Tab-separated table of C-alpha atoms and ligand atoms in Angstrom:
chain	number	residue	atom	x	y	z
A	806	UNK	CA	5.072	-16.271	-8.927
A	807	UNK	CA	4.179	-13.812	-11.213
A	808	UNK	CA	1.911	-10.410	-10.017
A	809	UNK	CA	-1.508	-11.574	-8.688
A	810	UNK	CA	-4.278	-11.654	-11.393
A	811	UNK	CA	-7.764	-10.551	-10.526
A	812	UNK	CA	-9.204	-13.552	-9.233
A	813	UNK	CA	-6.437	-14.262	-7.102
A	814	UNK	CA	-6.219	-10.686	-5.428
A	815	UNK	CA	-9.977	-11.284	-4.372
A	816	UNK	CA	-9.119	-14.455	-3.334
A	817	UNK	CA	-6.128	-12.734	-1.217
A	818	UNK	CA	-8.314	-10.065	0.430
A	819	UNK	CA	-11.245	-12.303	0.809
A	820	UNK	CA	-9.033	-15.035	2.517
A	821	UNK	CA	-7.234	-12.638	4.755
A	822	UNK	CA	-10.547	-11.142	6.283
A	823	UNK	CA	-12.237	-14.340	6.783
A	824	UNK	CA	-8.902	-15.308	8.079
A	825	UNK	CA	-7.980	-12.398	10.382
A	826	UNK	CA	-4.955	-11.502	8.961
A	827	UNK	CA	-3.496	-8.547	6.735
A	828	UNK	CA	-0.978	-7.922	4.213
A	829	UNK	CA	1.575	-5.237	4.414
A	830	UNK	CA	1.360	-2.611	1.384
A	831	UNK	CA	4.799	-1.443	1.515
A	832	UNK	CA	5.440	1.783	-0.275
A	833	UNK	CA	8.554	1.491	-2.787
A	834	UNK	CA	10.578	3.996	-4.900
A	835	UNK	CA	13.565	1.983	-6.330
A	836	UNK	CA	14.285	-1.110	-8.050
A	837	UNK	CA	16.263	-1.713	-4.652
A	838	UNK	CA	13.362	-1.295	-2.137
A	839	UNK	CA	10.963	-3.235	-4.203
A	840	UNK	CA	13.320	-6.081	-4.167
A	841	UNK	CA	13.472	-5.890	-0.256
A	842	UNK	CA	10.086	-6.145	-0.066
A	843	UNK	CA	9.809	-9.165	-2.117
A	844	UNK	CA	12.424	-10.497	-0.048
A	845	UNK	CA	10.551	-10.354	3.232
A	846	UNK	CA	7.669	-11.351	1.711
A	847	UNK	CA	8.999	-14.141	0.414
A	848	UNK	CA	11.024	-15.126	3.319
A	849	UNK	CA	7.780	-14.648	5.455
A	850	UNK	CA	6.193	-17.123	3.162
A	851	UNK	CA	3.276	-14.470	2.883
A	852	UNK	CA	1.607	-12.468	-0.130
A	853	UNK	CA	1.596	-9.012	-0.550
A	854	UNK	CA	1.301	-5.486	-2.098
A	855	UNK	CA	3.507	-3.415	-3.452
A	856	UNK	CA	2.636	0.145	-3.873
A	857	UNK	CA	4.204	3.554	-5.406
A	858	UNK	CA	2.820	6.924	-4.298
A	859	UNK	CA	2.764	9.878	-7.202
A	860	UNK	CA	5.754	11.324	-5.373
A	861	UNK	CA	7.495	7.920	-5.510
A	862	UNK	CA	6.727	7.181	-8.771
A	863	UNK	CA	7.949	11.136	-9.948
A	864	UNK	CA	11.278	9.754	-8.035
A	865	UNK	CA	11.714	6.889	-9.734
A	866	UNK	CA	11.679	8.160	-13.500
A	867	UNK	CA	14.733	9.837	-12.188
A	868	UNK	CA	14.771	13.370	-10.837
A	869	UNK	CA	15.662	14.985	-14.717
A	870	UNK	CA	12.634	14.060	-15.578
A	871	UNK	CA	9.988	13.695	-12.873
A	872	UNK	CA	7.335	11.645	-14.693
A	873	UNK	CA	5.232	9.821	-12.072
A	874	UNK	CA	2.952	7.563	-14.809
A	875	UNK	CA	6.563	6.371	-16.419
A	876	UNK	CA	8.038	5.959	-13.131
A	877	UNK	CA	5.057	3.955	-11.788
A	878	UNK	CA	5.148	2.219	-15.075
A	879	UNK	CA	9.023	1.637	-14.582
A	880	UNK	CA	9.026	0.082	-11.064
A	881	UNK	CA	5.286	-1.918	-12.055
A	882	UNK	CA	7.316	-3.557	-15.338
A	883	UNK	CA	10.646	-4.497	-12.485
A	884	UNK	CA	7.577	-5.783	-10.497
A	885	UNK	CA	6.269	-8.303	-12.981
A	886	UNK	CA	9.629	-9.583	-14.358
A	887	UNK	CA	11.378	-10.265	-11.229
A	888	UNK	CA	8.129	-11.419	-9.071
A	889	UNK	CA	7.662	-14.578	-11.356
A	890	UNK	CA	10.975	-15.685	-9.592
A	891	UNK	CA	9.835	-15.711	-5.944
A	892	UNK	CA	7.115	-18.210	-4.027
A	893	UNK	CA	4.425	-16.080	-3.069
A	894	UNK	CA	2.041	-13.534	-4.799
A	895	UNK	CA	1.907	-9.499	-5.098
A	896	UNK	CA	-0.221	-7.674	-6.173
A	897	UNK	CA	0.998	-4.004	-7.410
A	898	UNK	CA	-1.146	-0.786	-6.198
A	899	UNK	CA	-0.432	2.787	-6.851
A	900	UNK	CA	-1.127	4.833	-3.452
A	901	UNK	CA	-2.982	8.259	-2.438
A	902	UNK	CA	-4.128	10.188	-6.001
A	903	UNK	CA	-6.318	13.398	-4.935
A	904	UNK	CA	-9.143	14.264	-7.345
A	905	UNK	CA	-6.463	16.839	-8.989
A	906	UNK	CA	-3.808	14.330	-9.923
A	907	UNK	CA	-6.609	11.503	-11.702
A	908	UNK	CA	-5.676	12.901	-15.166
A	909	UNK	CA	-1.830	12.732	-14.887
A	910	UNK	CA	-1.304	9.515	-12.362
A	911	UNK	CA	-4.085	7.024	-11.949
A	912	UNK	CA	-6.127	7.533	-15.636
A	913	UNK	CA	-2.776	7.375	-17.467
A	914	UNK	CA	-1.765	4.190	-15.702
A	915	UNK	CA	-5.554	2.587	-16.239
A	916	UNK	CA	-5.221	3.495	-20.045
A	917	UNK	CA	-2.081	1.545	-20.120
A	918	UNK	CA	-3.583	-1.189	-18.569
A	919	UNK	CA	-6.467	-1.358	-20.952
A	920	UNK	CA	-3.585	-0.857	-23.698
A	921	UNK	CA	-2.448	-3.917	-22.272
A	922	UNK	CA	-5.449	-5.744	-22.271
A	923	UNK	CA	-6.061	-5.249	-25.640
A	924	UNK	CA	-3.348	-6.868	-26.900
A	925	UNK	CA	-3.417	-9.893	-24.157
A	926	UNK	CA	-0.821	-9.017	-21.962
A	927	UNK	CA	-1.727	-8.911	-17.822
A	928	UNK	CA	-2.895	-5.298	-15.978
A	929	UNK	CA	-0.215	-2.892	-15.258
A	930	UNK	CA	-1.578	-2.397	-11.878
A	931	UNK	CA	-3.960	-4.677	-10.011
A	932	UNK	CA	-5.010	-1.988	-7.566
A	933	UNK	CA	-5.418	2.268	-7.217
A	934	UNK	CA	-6.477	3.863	-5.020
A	935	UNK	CA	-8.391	7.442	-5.497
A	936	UNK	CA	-8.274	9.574	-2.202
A	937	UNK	CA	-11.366	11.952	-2.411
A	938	UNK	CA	-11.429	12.477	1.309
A	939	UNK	CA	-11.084	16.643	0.801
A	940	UNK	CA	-14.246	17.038	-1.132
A	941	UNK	CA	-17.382	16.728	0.826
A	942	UNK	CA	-18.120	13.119	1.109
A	943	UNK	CA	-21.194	13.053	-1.636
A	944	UNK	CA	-18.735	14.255	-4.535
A	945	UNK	CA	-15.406	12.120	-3.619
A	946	UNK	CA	-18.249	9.613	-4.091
A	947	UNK	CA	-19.540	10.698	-7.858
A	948	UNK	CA	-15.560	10.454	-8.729
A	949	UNK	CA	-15.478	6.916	-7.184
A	950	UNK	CA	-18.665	5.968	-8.607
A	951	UNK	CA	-17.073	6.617	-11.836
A	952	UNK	CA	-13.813	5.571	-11.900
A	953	UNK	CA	-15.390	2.095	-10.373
A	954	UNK	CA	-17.420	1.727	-13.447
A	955	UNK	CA	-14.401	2.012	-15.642
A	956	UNK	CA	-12.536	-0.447	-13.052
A	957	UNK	CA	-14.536	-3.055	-13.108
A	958	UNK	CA	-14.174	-3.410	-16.896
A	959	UNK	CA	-10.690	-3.888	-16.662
A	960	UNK	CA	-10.440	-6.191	-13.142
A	961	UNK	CA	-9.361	-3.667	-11.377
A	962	UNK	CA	-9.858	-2.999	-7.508
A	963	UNK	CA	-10.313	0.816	-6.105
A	964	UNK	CA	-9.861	1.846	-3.059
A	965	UNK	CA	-11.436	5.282	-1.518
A	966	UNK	CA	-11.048	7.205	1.514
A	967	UNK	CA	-13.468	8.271	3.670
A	968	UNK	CA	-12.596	10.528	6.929
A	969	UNK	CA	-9.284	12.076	6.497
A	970	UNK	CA	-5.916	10.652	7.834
A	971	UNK	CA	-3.837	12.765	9.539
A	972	UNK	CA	-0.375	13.726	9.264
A	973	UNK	CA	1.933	14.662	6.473
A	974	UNK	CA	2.995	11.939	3.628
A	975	UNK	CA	4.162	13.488	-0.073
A	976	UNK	CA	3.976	16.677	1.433
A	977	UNK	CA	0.299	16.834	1.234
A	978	UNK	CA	-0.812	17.530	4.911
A	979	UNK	CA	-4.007	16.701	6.665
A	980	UNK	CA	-5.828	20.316	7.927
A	981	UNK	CA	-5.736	20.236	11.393
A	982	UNK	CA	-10.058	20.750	11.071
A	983	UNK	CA	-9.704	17.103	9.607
A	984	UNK	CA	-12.405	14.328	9.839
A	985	UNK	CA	-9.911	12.139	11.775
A	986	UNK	CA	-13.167	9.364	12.527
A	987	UNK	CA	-14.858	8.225	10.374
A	988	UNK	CA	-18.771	7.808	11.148
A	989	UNK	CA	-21.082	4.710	10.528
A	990	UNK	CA	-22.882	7.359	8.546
A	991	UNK	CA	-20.367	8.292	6.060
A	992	UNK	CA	-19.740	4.524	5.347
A	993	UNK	CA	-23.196	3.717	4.783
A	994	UNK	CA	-23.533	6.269	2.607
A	995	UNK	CA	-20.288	4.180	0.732
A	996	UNK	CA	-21.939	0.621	0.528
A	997	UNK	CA	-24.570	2.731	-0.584
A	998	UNK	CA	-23.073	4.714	-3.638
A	999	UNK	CA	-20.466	1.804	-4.354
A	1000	UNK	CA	-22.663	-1.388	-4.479
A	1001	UNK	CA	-24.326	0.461	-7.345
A	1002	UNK	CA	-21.789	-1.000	-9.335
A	1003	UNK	CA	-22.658	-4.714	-9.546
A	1004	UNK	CA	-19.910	-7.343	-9.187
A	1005	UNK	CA	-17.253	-4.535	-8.839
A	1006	UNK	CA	-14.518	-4.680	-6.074
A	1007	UNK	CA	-13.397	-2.069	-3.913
A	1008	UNK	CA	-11.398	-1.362	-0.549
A	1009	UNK	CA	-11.970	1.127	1.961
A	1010	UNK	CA	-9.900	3.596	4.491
A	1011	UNK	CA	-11.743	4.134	6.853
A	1012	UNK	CA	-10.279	6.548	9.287
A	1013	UNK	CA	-10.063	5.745	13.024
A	1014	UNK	CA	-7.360	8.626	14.300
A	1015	UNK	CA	-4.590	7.270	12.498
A	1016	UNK	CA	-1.980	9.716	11.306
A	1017	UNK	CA	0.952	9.271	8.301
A	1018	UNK	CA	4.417	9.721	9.664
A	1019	UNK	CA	5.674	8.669	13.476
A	1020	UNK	CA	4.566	10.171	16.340
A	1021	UNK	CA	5.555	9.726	20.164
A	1022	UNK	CA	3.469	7.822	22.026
A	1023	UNK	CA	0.524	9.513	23.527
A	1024	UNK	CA	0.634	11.801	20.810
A	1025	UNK	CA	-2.064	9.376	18.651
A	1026	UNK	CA	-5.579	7.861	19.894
A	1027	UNK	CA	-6.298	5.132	17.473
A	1028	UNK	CA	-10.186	3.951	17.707
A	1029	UNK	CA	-10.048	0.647	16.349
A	1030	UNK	CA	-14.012	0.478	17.583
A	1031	UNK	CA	-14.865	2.593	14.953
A	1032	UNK	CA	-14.340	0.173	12.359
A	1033	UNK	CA	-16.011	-2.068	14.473
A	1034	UNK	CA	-19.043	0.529	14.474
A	1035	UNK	CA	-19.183	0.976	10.756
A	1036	UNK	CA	-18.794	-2.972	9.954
A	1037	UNK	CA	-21.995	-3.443	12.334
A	1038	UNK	CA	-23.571	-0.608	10.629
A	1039	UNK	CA	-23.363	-1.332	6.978
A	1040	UNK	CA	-24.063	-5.366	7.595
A	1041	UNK	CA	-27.452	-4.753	9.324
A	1042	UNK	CA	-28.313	-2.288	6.404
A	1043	UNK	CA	-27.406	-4.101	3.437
A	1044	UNK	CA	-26.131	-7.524	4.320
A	1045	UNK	CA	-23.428	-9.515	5.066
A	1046	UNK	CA	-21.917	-9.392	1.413
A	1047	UNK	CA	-21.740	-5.467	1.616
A	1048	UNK	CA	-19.111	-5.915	5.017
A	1049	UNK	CA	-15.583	-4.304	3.849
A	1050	UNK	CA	-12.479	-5.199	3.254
A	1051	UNK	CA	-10.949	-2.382	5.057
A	1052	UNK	CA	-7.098	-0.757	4.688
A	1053	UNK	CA	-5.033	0.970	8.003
A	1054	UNK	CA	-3.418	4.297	6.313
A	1055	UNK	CA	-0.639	5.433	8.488
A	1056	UNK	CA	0.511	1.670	9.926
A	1057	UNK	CA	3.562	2.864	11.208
A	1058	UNK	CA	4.515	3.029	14.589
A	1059	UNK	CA	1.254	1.963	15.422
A	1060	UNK	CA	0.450	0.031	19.002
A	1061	UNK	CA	0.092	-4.208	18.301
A	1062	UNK	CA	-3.014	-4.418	19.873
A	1063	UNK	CA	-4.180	-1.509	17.668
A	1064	UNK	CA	-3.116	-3.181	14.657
A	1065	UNK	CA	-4.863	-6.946	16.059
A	1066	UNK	CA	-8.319	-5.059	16.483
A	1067	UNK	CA	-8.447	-3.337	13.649
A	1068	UNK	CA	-7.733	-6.645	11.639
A	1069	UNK	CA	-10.356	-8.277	13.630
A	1070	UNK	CA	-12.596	-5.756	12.149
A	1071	UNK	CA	-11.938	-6.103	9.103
A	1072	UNK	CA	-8.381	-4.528	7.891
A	1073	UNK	CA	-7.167	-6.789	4.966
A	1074	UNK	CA	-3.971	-3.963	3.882
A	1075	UNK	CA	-2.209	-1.968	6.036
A	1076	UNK	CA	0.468	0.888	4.258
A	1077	UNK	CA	3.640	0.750	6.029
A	1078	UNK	CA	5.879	3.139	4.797
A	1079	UNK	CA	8.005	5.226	7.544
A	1080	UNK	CA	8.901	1.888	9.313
A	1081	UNK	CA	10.311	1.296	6.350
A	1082	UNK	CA	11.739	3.784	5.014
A	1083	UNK	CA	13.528	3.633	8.516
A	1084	UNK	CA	14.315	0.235	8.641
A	1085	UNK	CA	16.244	0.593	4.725
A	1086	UNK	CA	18.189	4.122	5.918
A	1087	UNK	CA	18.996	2.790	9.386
A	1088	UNK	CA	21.398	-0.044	7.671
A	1089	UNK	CA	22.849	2.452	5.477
A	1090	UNK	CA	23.635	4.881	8.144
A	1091	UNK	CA	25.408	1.829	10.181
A	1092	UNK	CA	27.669	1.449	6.953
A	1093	UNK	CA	28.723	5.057	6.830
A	1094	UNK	CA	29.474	5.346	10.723
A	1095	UNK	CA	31.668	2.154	10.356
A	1096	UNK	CA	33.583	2.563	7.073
A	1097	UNK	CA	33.875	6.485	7.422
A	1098	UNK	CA	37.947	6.422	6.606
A	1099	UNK	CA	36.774	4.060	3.500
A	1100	UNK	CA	33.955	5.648	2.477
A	1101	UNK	CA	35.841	9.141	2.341
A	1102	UNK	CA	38.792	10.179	1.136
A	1103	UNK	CA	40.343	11.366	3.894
A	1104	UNK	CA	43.737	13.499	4.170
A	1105	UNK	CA	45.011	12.960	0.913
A	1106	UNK	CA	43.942	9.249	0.977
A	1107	UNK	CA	42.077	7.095	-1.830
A	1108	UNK	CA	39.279	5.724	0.310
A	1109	UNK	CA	38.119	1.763	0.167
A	1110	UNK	CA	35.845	1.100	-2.965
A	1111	UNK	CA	34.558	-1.533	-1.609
A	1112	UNK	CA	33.224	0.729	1.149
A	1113	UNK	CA	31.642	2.903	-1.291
A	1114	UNK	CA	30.832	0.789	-4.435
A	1115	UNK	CA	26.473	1.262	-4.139
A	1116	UNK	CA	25.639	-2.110	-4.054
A	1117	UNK	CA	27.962	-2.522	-0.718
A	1118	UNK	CA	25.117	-0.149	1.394
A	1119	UNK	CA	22.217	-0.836	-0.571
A	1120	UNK	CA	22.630	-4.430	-0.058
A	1121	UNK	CA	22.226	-4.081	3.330
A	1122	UNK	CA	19.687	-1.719	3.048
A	1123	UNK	CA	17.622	-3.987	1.118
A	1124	UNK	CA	17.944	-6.906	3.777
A	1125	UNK	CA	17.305	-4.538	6.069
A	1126	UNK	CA	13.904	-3.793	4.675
A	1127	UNK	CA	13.194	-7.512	4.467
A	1128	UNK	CA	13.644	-7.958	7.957
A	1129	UNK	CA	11.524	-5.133	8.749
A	1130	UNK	CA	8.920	-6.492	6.265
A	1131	UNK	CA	8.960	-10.076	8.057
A	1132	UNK	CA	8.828	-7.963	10.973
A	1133	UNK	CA	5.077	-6.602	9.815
A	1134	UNK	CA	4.046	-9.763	8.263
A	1135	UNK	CA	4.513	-11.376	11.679
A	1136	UNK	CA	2.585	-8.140	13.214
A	1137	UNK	CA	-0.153	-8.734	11.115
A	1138	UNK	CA	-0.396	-12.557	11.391
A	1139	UNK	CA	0.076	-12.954	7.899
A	1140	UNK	CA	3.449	-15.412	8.208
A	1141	UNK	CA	2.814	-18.955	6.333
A	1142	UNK	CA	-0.365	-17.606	4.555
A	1143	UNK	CA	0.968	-17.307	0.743
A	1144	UNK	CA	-1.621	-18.699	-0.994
A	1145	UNK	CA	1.289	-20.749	-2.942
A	1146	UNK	CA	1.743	-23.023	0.356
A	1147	UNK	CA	-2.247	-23.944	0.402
A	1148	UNK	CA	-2.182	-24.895	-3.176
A	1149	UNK	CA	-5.032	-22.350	-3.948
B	147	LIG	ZN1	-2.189	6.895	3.378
């Protein structure tokens, strides 16, 4: 199918939370891993999102020139030729953009989109999200109010962070004086700022003590409850149409029931991106340690090009990924829900 349009993105995140499922927003960097995703997605017979970080994107306009709006452009464009030629739906998102980085990553990519627009041809993106969770809450809000108004013109979904996630992803680390929770406070102050902006659509990361990266075990006390807290909170205030459709930064390595109660709380998107990223070197690493004599040219030798050709490794990196993709699908009880099987 091709990328999700508006109406069936909402339909995606609104089916998934009354469902009790979530999709995996899989970070990508390379024609390569985006194809893997697809892959597991499509294998999984479940949608999903697809989603390039500023860092990512600066990678994937090639390291000469370091452009991260014309390498998100590059790997979105991939995106919508090659989706249209697998059974389920994605929907494309670009990933943290601090307040700083709006006028080179996110506003670039929205004027192409309305570029786009204009002359009848779908979004760019479907999704971006704006992480404001450094200011003081009141002015990551005036941004988001903002940038909402200017989304909802041109069907596009925000999402905003409030509390901060710990942890270290695109080299931007959390301070260790961090609002890891976020409070039933803070969120009512969202719904309250937010749902200003009639008919508008928007996600929220919440925090709960989740952290980017790995860690050992012990080392991380997820509070799934939280979210619980701050559903409860906002739905006696302003209704049941102001509950969130909430995203789970820092998915990986995280405990299953962890991951089942936040999604019972609402959780519709949860970023996986170091499982990934694992899952994609692992199989490349298990090529090198078992070719080594073809993949180098040892003692005077000419090596095995079929060891080394690229496409040998990144093959099996790219399966790899779609395992590990299936492998969060399943996690988030999200197998068998494309919206392609129901018909919808
Ligand atoms: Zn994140």
């Amino acid at each position: 199918m091709p990328v999700a349009d508006y109406a069936t993105y909402c339909e995606m995140l609104d089916r998934a939370r009354k469902g009790r499922f979530a999709y995996p927003a899989v970070n990508v960097t390379s024609l390569t891993t985006a194809n893997g995703v697809l892959k597991g997605l499509a294998e999984s017979k479940s949608d999903g999102i697809i989603q390039v970080s500023t860092g990512g994107a600066a990678f994937a306009s090639g390291t000469a020139v370091k452009d991260m709006v014309l390498g998100a452009m590059s790997i979105a464009e991939h995106v919508h030729r090659v989706a249209a030629r697998y059974p389920i739906y994605v929907a494309l998102h670009t990933d943290h953009c601090q307040a700083d980085k709006l006028d080179t990553f996110v506003n670039p990519l929205v004027d192409e989109t309305e570029r786009r627009r204009a002359a009848g041809q779908p979004n760019l993106f479907n999704s971006h999200m704006f992480d404001g969770s450094a200011l003081p809450l009141n002015q990551n809000l005036d941004i988001a109010v903002k940038l909402l108004e200017r989304f909802k013109k041109n069907d596009l979904i925000l999402e905003i962070e409030a509390g901060v996630v710990g942890g270290e992803e695109d080299g931007v680390k959390a301070s260790a004086a961090a609002k890891l929770y976020t409070t039933p406070e803070d969120t009512l102050d969202v719904a309250r700022r937010l749902n200003t902006v009639k008919g508008a659509r928007y996600l929220l990361a919440a925090t709960f003590g989740n952290v980017h990266g790995v860690y050992k075990p012990g080392h991380v006390k997820l509070k799934p409850s939280i979210l619980k807290d701050c559903q409860d909170a906002v739905v006696k205030q302003f209704g049941e149409a102001a509950r969130f459709h909430l995203v789970f930064h820092g998915g990986s390595g995280s405990e299953l029931g962890d991951i089942h109660d936040a999604i019972d709380y609402g959780v519709v998107k949860m970023n996986v991106d170091t499982d990934m990223q694992y899952a994609f070197t692992r199989a490349i690493a298990d090529h090198f340690f078992r070719n080594y004599d073809g993949i180098l040219k040892v003692d005077g030798e000419v090596g095995s090009k079929k060891a080394y050709d690229p496409r040998s490794y990144l093959a099996l990196a790219e399966a790899a990924l779609a395992q590990r993709v299936k492998k969060a699908v399943e996690e988030l009880r999200a197998t068998n829900t494309t919206m392609m099987a129901v018909g919808v």
